Amino acid sequence: MIGKLKGIIDSYGEDFVIVDVQGVGYVVHCSSRTLQNLPPTGEAASLSIETHVREDMIRLFGFRSDAEREWFRLLQSVQGVGAKVALGILSVLDPATLANALATGDKATVARGPGVGPKLAQRIVSELKDKVPAFSGVDPALIRLSDSVEDRSAPAPVTDAVSALVNLGYPQAQASAAIAAALKQAGEAPEAKTLIRLGLKELAR
């Protein structure tokens, strides 16, 4: 199995790159985000590789980092998500954005991936939400806060603060992340106005 390729960029296709490794050209399928970040033809490149072996073919999928490859694998653990859909999601969302979207239950952001409808986005969020901390730097406290806001078990000041930021035009995921950060600074039993003030400072960073 191929896990990594280092070679010279030979040419680009619509959704793949050919990497010349000592005279052998490997066709590597990539997300559009990865393709955009690769060097021009004739320059050296290194890609983390996921090898898919089928009865009738072998396909290589390339990533700029091992973390992106792990997300590719994780996404495909969800029923209805194949390699094409997983690459599509990674084409529009970098790993950090995807992790935050899953952590905060932001189905709309996940649904930005080509071929991802509302039902599939819901399934991806539901099945992967608890796995996010292991795959990224997302604070588990953010996941707990998002869950408590969603099921209305959060303290009133927290719910009011998140709602206030959403009413100011911030996406729910961003508002939840800001208030989660604010809670760490606010001390015990903070008022909503304190959380809003600290949350706005976080968003202004």
XYZ file of C-alpha atoms in Angstrom:
205
model
C 0.000 0.000 0.000
C 1.213 3.492 -0.811
C 1.102 5.904 2.138
C 3.173 8.782 0.797
C 4.529 10.081 -2.505
C 7.413 12.498 -3.057
C 8.160 13.525 -6.600
C 7.848 16.131 -9.331
C 4.517 17.555 -10.482
C 4.158 16.303 -14.061
C 0.710 17.681 -14.953
C -2.703 18.576 -13.611
C -6.174 17.279 -14.499
C -9.599 18.461 -13.383
C -9.553 16.505 -10.120
C -6.133 14.865 -10.140
C -2.412 15.476 -10.406
C 0.233 13.252 -11.977
C 3.281 12.964 -9.727
C 6.496 11.755 -11.379
C 8.418 9.565 -8.935
C 11.714 8.518 -10.539
C 10.148 8.209 -13.977
C 6.855 6.617 -12.905
C 3.782 8.838 -13.173
C 1.216 8.299 -10.421
C -2.326 9.602 -10.963
C -3.427 11.044 -7.621
C -6.984 12.279 -7.048
C -7.195 15.326 -4.791
C -9.657 17.830 -3.398
C -9.731 21.153 -5.249
C -8.294 22.783 -2.103
C -5.285 20.439 -2.202
C -4.780 20.948 -5.939
C -4.781 24.733 -5.503
C -2.072 24.495 -2.851
C 0.291 22.278 -4.812
C 3.297 23.821 -6.607
C 3.451 24.453 -10.374
C 4.365 21.778 -12.928
C 8.014 20.799 -12.744
C 8.398 21.463 -9.018
C 8.756 18.972 -6.160
C 5.785 17.993 -4.006
C 4.963 15.569 -1.217
C 1.512 14.069 -0.649
C 0.023 11.832 2.025
C -1.715 9.018 0.160
C -4.799 6.908 0.783
C -4.872 3.824 -1.475
C -8.215 2.328 -2.494
C -8.011 -1.140 -4.006
C -10.960 -2.476 -5.993
C -11.337 -5.589 -8.128
C -10.990 -3.599 -11.331
C -8.691 -0.723 -10.296
C -6.413 0.927 -7.769
C -7.008 4.606 -6.986
C -4.717 6.955 -5.106
C -6.072 9.926 -3.148
C -3.615 12.634 -2.146
C -3.584 15.119 0.738
C -1.335 17.940 1.851
C -1.261 16.618 5.420
C -1.843 13.425 7.371
C -4.640 15.238 9.261
C -6.571 15.857 6.037
C -6.152 12.193 5.094
C -7.545 11.148 8.495
C -10.618 13.339 7.924
C -11.057 11.712 4.499
C -11.100 8.314 6.187
C -13.369 9.442 9.016
C -15.947 11.003 6.693
C -16.255 7.722 4.799
C -17.186 5.909 8.004
C -20.594 7.586 7.637
C -23.123 5.673 5.542
C -23.710 7.460 2.245
C -20.300 9.151 2.174
C -17.946 7.702 -0.415
C -14.600 8.951 -1.642
C -16.164 11.457 -4.047
C -18.383 13.092 -1.407
C -15.562 13.091 1.169
C -13.241 14.845 -1.309
C -16.032 17.286 -2.136
C -16.442 18.223 1.529
C -12.680 18.685 1.911
C -12.697 20.832 -1.233
C -14.880 23.467 0.439
C -13.935 22.994 4.124
C -10.441 22.815 5.564
C -10.012 20.360 8.489
C -10.271 23.096 11.145
C -13.512 24.517 9.702
C -14.962 21.018 9.327
C -14.039 20.151 12.920
C -15.711 23.296 14.259
C -18.819 22.702 12.152
C -19.160 19.159 13.502
C -18.416 20.233 17.080
C -21.124 22.897 17.022
C -23.676 20.885 15.046
C -23.471 23.311 12.126
C -25.292 21.225 9.508
C -25.514 24.124 7.041
C -21.732 24.382 6.777
C -21.321 20.621 6.269
C -24.045 20.758 3.589
C -21.860 23.118 1.530
C -20.031 20.034 0.278
C -21.123 18.966 -3.225
C -23.558 16.063 -3.072
C -24.336 16.639 0.616
C -28.051 17.213 1.210
C -29.662 18.161 4.537
C -30.270 14.532 5.598
C -26.696 13.457 4.883
C -25.320 16.576 6.591
C -27.399 15.698 9.677
C -26.069 12.133 9.636
C -22.451 13.305 9.300
C -22.849 15.708 12.236
C -24.650 13.146 14.421
C -22.168 10.324 13.810
C -18.918 12.307 13.909
C -19.605 14.956 16.548
C -18.243 12.881 19.433
C -15.135 11.901 17.462
C -14.045 15.476 16.725
C -11.803 16.089 19.791
C -9.702 13.034 18.928
C -9.114 14.310 15.387
C -8.540 18.000 16.033
C -7.844 20.700 18.561
C -11.520 21.403 19.184
C -12.233 22.012 22.863
C -14.662 19.407 24.272
C -16.210 22.278 26.268
C -17.407 23.788 22.994
C -19.186 20.544 22.086
C -20.853 20.403 25.512
C -21.973 24.021 25.252
C -23.388 23.520 21.737
C -25.260 20.427 22.895
C -26.726 22.219 25.924
C -27.843 25.200 23.814
C -29.425 22.880 21.259
C -31.362 20.817 23.798
C -32.174 23.935 25.891
C -30.446 22.682 29.022
C -27.899 25.535 29.087
C -28.234 28.225 31.777
C -30.375 31.172 30.653
C -27.449 33.658 30.496
C -25.553 31.317 28.138
C -28.552 30.773 25.866
C -29.331 34.504 25.884
C -25.720 35.396 25.046
C -25.563 32.966 22.106
C -28.943 34.246 20.861
C -27.753 37.854 21.132
C -24.694 37.162 18.974
C -26.804 35.275 16.435
C -29.193 38.249 16.317
C -26.189 40.469 15.582
C -25.578 38.417 12.462
C -23.003 35.877 13.594
C -23.528 32.224 12.561
C -24.694 29.908 15.353
C -21.416 27.950 15.266
C -19.319 31.108 15.582
C -21.526 32.499 18.345
C -21.314 29.253 20.343
C -17.520 29.141 19.982
C -17.226 32.754 21.169
C -19.417 32.181 24.215
C -17.573 28.940 25.051
C -14.355 30.966 25.118
C -16.063 33.735 27.117
C -17.198 31.264 29.783
C -13.565 30.435 30.574
C -12.865 34.070 31.401
C -16.128 35.096 33.036
C -15.870 33.383 36.415
C -18.776 31.654 38.138
C -22.422 32.345 37.230
C -21.759 35.209 34.789
C -24.578 37.436 33.534
C -25.580 37.399 29.887
C -24.266 40.932 29.308
C -20.819 39.879 30.574
C -20.772 36.873 28.254
C -21.905 39.001 25.308
C -19.150 41.556 25.946
C -16.462 38.889 26.236
C -17.901 36.987 23.277
C -17.715 40.074 21.066
C -14.071 40.527 22.090
C -13.377 36.963 20.980
C -15.088 37.559 17.638
C -13.090 40.759 17.095
C -9.755 38.914 17.358
